[in-house]
Amino acid sequence: MSKKVVCDYTEFTRQITTLTEDTFFEIQGSYESLSEDQLMCFNAPDEQFEEYYGTMETPLDQIALLLSSVRDGIMVELDLRKFEAPCGFSFFFKNLNSLKGIYLPTTITALYKDAFSDCINLEYIIIPYIIPNPFFAISVYTEAIQNCSKLKQFKIESELGSVNFNPICNCPNLKKVEYTPKFKDANYYHLNPTEFNYEKIRIETERLIMRPLLLKDFEAVKKCYLDPRMLDYEEKEYSSEKNLKEELERAEKCWMLPKLSLCHFAICLKETEEIIGHLPLMNTDAYESEENCEDQTGHSIGWGIAYEYQKQGYATEAAKAVVEWAKSFLKMYRLWAYADKENKASIHVMKKLGMTYETEFKYIDDEGQERIRVVYAVEEE
């Protein structure tokens, strides 16, 4: 059993140099940076010193260096909830065989890639409750926690702002992340991907149902893509059965994982569930920019309604509902779209979504004709 020591940061740095048994440290009080000469006295491995010293302005990197000097076989647990560390710092705990568990400071704002990497004896990580702040929220990035073979508990007591896809890698004993947001959004499923089930995604309005568009919908959705009356503004690359099937296969694959870089919805009548249109919502942060659009951050949206169902408000109704879903489930922060300048119907829908004109650009269509597209966007609060 570990002995427990409650101390300030200065006392912690003194005690860790002479540590002879497993110890649980509760560190209180403000952070005081140590000089290079002081840090050299801890006799950390040369490679660890070189790795951590370059970022010694961050308190957890300094703590990581101290932990790397602990004698082999001694386990350390840290409670930093009362540690007055600067707000918004980054840190990287790598190859720390002495670290058994950690309560992070309440000033933490992000776990970046390699925040916890190759800590082979680490058993638990706890992000404590943090009073909500409108100016920042905690983010967890791709591969933030990896190769921690003994990790059994990752508990998050605060509401997260964002979680990148695949934040936890090769931690076989971590069966589930303990995170209880107000409702299970994409952040929750990024942390617990085995619980994600795209079949449960269903958005309803007064007249419509939006659900994932899948390959099985090929025959039903052809009228939205391949009707000659629809080809003026539909993307030409989908105007053949072969290309349409490839697009549906791509859409279905994107629904299989909570990354959700593309959410392509079928628009269905609520009374009959007949497909009358489609609506793609793409996370453009995950794709390369197109040269003609100046700012493609956030999500892009589009829509197509079968010819016989146009001019009945279905596109606006579907788009508004999907946008509201994306704000809460995907944490969408920016929405943009483009349309041919003469496509007044689509521009009308953009305006109904609160989007405003940003720019326009020229392009050459499949017939070699020069045309103009306009770009509209809105920042979400």
XYZ file of C-alpha atoms in Angstrom, residues 14-244:
231
model
C 12.525 17.478 -2.264
C 10.829 14.221 -1.336
C 10.862 12.640 -4.766
C 14.681 12.657 -4.828
C 14.837 10.318 -1.811
C 11.733 8.212 -2.474
C 12.118 4.652 -1.173
C 8.528 3.327 -1.233
C 5.296 3.628 -3.207
C 3.788 7.052 -2.496
C 0.552 8.928 -3.159
C 1.300 12.655 -3.394
C -1.415 15.286 -2.980
C 0.235 18.452 -4.224
C -1.221 21.775 -3.139
C -0.329 25.409 -3.689
C 1.206 27.280 -6.595
C 3.679 26.055 -9.172
C 7.273 27.284 -8.973
C 9.500 26.628 -11.967
C 12.880 25.045 -11.254
C 16.069 26.148 -12.965
C 18.056 23.925 -15.309
C 20.739 23.481 -12.628
C 18.123 22.376 -10.107
C 16.588 19.939 -12.567
C 19.975 18.432 -13.395
C 20.277 17.396 -9.758
C 17.451 14.889 -10.160
C 19.651 12.600 -12.278
C 16.942 11.864 -14.828
C 18.052 9.796 -17.838
C 19.746 11.961 -20.459
C 17.158 11.203 -23.125
C 14.331 12.157 -20.762
C 16.030 15.412 -19.836
C 16.498 16.341 -23.492
C 12.881 15.456 -24.278
C 11.246 17.371 -21.441
C 13.518 20.312 -20.764
C 12.627 22.115 -23.981
C 9.111 22.673 -22.633
C 9.919 23.246 -18.990
C 7.625 26.266 -18.814
C 4.755 23.782 -18.462
C 4.447 22.382 -14.930
C 3.427 18.847 -15.883
C 6.431 18.450 -18.157
C 8.587 19.376 -15.187
C 6.769 16.817 -13.050
C 7.290 14.231 -15.805
C 11.034 14.847 -15.643
C 10.998 14.385 -11.874
C 9.058 11.118 -12.219
C 11.545 9.818 -14.776
C 14.262 9.996 -12.106
C 12.375 7.810 -9.588
C 14.129 4.566 -8.744
C 12.948 1.501 -10.681
C 10.143 -0.448 -9.007
C 8.709 2.481 -7.004
C 5.179 3.563 -7.990
C 3.934 7.145 -7.668
C 0.328 8.436 -7.651
C -0.451 12.135 -8.031
C -3.447 14.175 -6.955
C -3.101 17.579 -8.616
C -6.649 18.855 -8.107
C -5.425 21.533 -5.664
C -2.249 22.266 -7.610
C -2.371 25.877 -8.822
C -0.878 25.307 -12.271
C -1.162 27.898 -15.077
C -4.274 27.573 -17.205
C -4.258 26.037 -20.657
C -0.869 24.310 -20.629
C 0.113 21.296 -22.720
C 2.130 18.365 -21.423
C 3.577 15.035 -22.503
C 4.002 12.094 -20.136
C 6.096 9.533 -22.014
C 7.764 6.325 -20.843
C 7.111 7.050 -17.186
C 7.342 3.610 -15.608
C 6.952 5.070 -12.110
C 3.502 6.614 -12.692
C 0.621 4.515 -11.361
C -2.228 7.048 -11.388
C -3.049 10.730 -11.690
C -5.785 13.246 -10.891
C -5.145 16.107 -13.294
C -5.247 19.807 -12.282
C -8.506 21.727 -12.620
C -6.728 24.107 -14.999
C -6.235 21.430 -17.661
C -7.738 22.326 -21.050
C -6.455 19.613 -23.386
C -4.887 16.204 -23.741
C -2.754 16.458 -26.875
C -1.239 13.600 -28.855
C 1.132 11.626 -26.596
C -0.180 13.286 -23.435
C 0.098 9.790 -21.954
C 2.263 7.524 -24.056
C 4.025 4.258 -23.169
C 3.370 4.602 -19.431
C 3.380 0.858 -18.896
C 2.352 0.912 -15.198
C -0.302 3.622 -15.429
C -3.629 2.323 -14.065
C -5.894 5.379 -13.903
C -6.316 8.933 -15.272
C -8.982 11.230 -13.845
C -9.988 14.631 -15.221
C -11.765 16.342 -12.291
C -14.881 18.476 -12.423
C -14.059 21.924 -13.751
C -16.468 24.866 -13.444
C -17.798 25.541 -16.975
C -16.022 28.402 -18.723
C -17.522 30.015 -21.873
C -14.044 30.780 -23.261
C -12.629 27.268 -23.350
C -13.563 23.635 -22.877
C -11.441 20.531 -22.484
C -10.326 18.847 -25.710
C -8.943 15.341 -26.170
C -6.893 14.846 -29.325
C -6.121 11.844 -31.525
C -3.719 9.360 -29.860
C -3.688 11.320 -26.611
C -3.442 8.070 -24.636
C -1.565 5.172 -26.171
C 0.359 2.028 -25.274
C -0.657 2.111 -21.606
C -1.079 -1.629 -21.161
C -2.267 -1.549 -17.513
C -4.675 1.391 -17.829
C -8.033 0.320 -16.400
C -9.754 3.623 -15.637
C -10.074 6.859 -17.577
C -12.670 9.011 -15.834
C -13.878 12.416 -17.024
C -15.950 14.395 -14.545
C -16.258 17.570 -16.679
C -18.161 18.323 -19.879
C -15.833 18.065 -22.884
C -15.636 20.585 -25.694
C -14.258 18.266 -28.354
C -12.757 14.824 -28.809
C -10.856 13.844 -31.931
C -11.406 10.451 -33.507
C -9.271 7.617 -32.096
C -8.059 9.352 -28.896
C -7.100 6.080 -27.161
C -4.825 3.507 -28.797
C -3.552 0.136 -27.646
C -4.817 0.172 -24.079
C -6.251 -3.377 -23.901
C -7.416 -3.239 -20.269
C -9.438 -0.044 -20.689
C -12.890 -1.413 -21.481
C -14.878 1.809 -21.177
C -14.222 5.489 -20.565
C -16.266 6.851 -17.639
C -17.855 9.957 -19.103
C -21.420 11.064 -18.481
C -22.341 14.097 -20.587
C -25.877 15.463 -20.651
C -26.541 13.136 -23.561
C -24.375 10.728 -25.546
C -22.895 12.857 -28.321
C -20.062 12.193 -30.801
C -17.506 12.966 -28.062
C -18.845 10.092 -25.990
C -18.667 7.681 -28.911
C -15.145 8.784 -29.873
C -14.143 7.705 -26.364
C -16.289 4.544 -26.467
C -16.447 3.552 -30.160
C -17.739 0.025 -29.527
C -21.028 1.522 -28.292
C -21.668 3.489 -31.490
C -24.600 2.301 -33.613
C -25.490 4.379 -36.671
C -28.891 2.679 -36.900
C -30.004 4.693 -33.872
C -29.461 8.009 -35.657
C -32.878 9.279 -36.684
C -33.953 12.914 -36.968
C -37.654 13.734 -37.198
C -39.614 16.832 -38.156
C -43.312 17.401 -38.658
C -43.247 15.862 -42.148
C -39.874 14.157 -42.511
C -37.450 11.586 -41.186
C -33.699 11.873 -41.815
C -31.729 8.674 -41.366
C -28.402 7.309 -42.693
C -28.258 6.895 -46.474
C -27.008 3.374 -47.271
C -26.199 1.223 -50.285
C -29.547 -0.579 -49.919
C -31.208 2.740 -50.834
C -29.737 2.720 -54.348
C -32.985 2.109 -56.261
C -34.962 4.553 -54.126
C -32.438 7.370 -54.377
C -31.823 7.139 -58.124
C -34.659 9.568 -58.778
C -32.810 12.189 -56.728
C -29.595 11.811 -58.704
C -30.307 10.388 -62.157
C -33.543 12.117 -63.173
C -32.587 14.221 -66.255
C -34.667 17.064 -64.811
C -32.315 17.096 -61.779
C -28.968 17.239 -63.538
C -28.610 20.993 -63.892
C -27.315 21.392 -60.353
C -26.500 17.868 -59.123
C -22.801 16.935 -59.123
C -22.075 15.320 -62.506
C -19.730 12.721 -61.015
C -22.785 10.986 -59.509
C -24.857 11.044 -62.710
C -24.258 7.379 -63.574
C -25.390 4.250 -61.751
C -21.793 3.102 -61.233
C -20.702 6.384 -59.672
C -23.845 6.624 -57.581
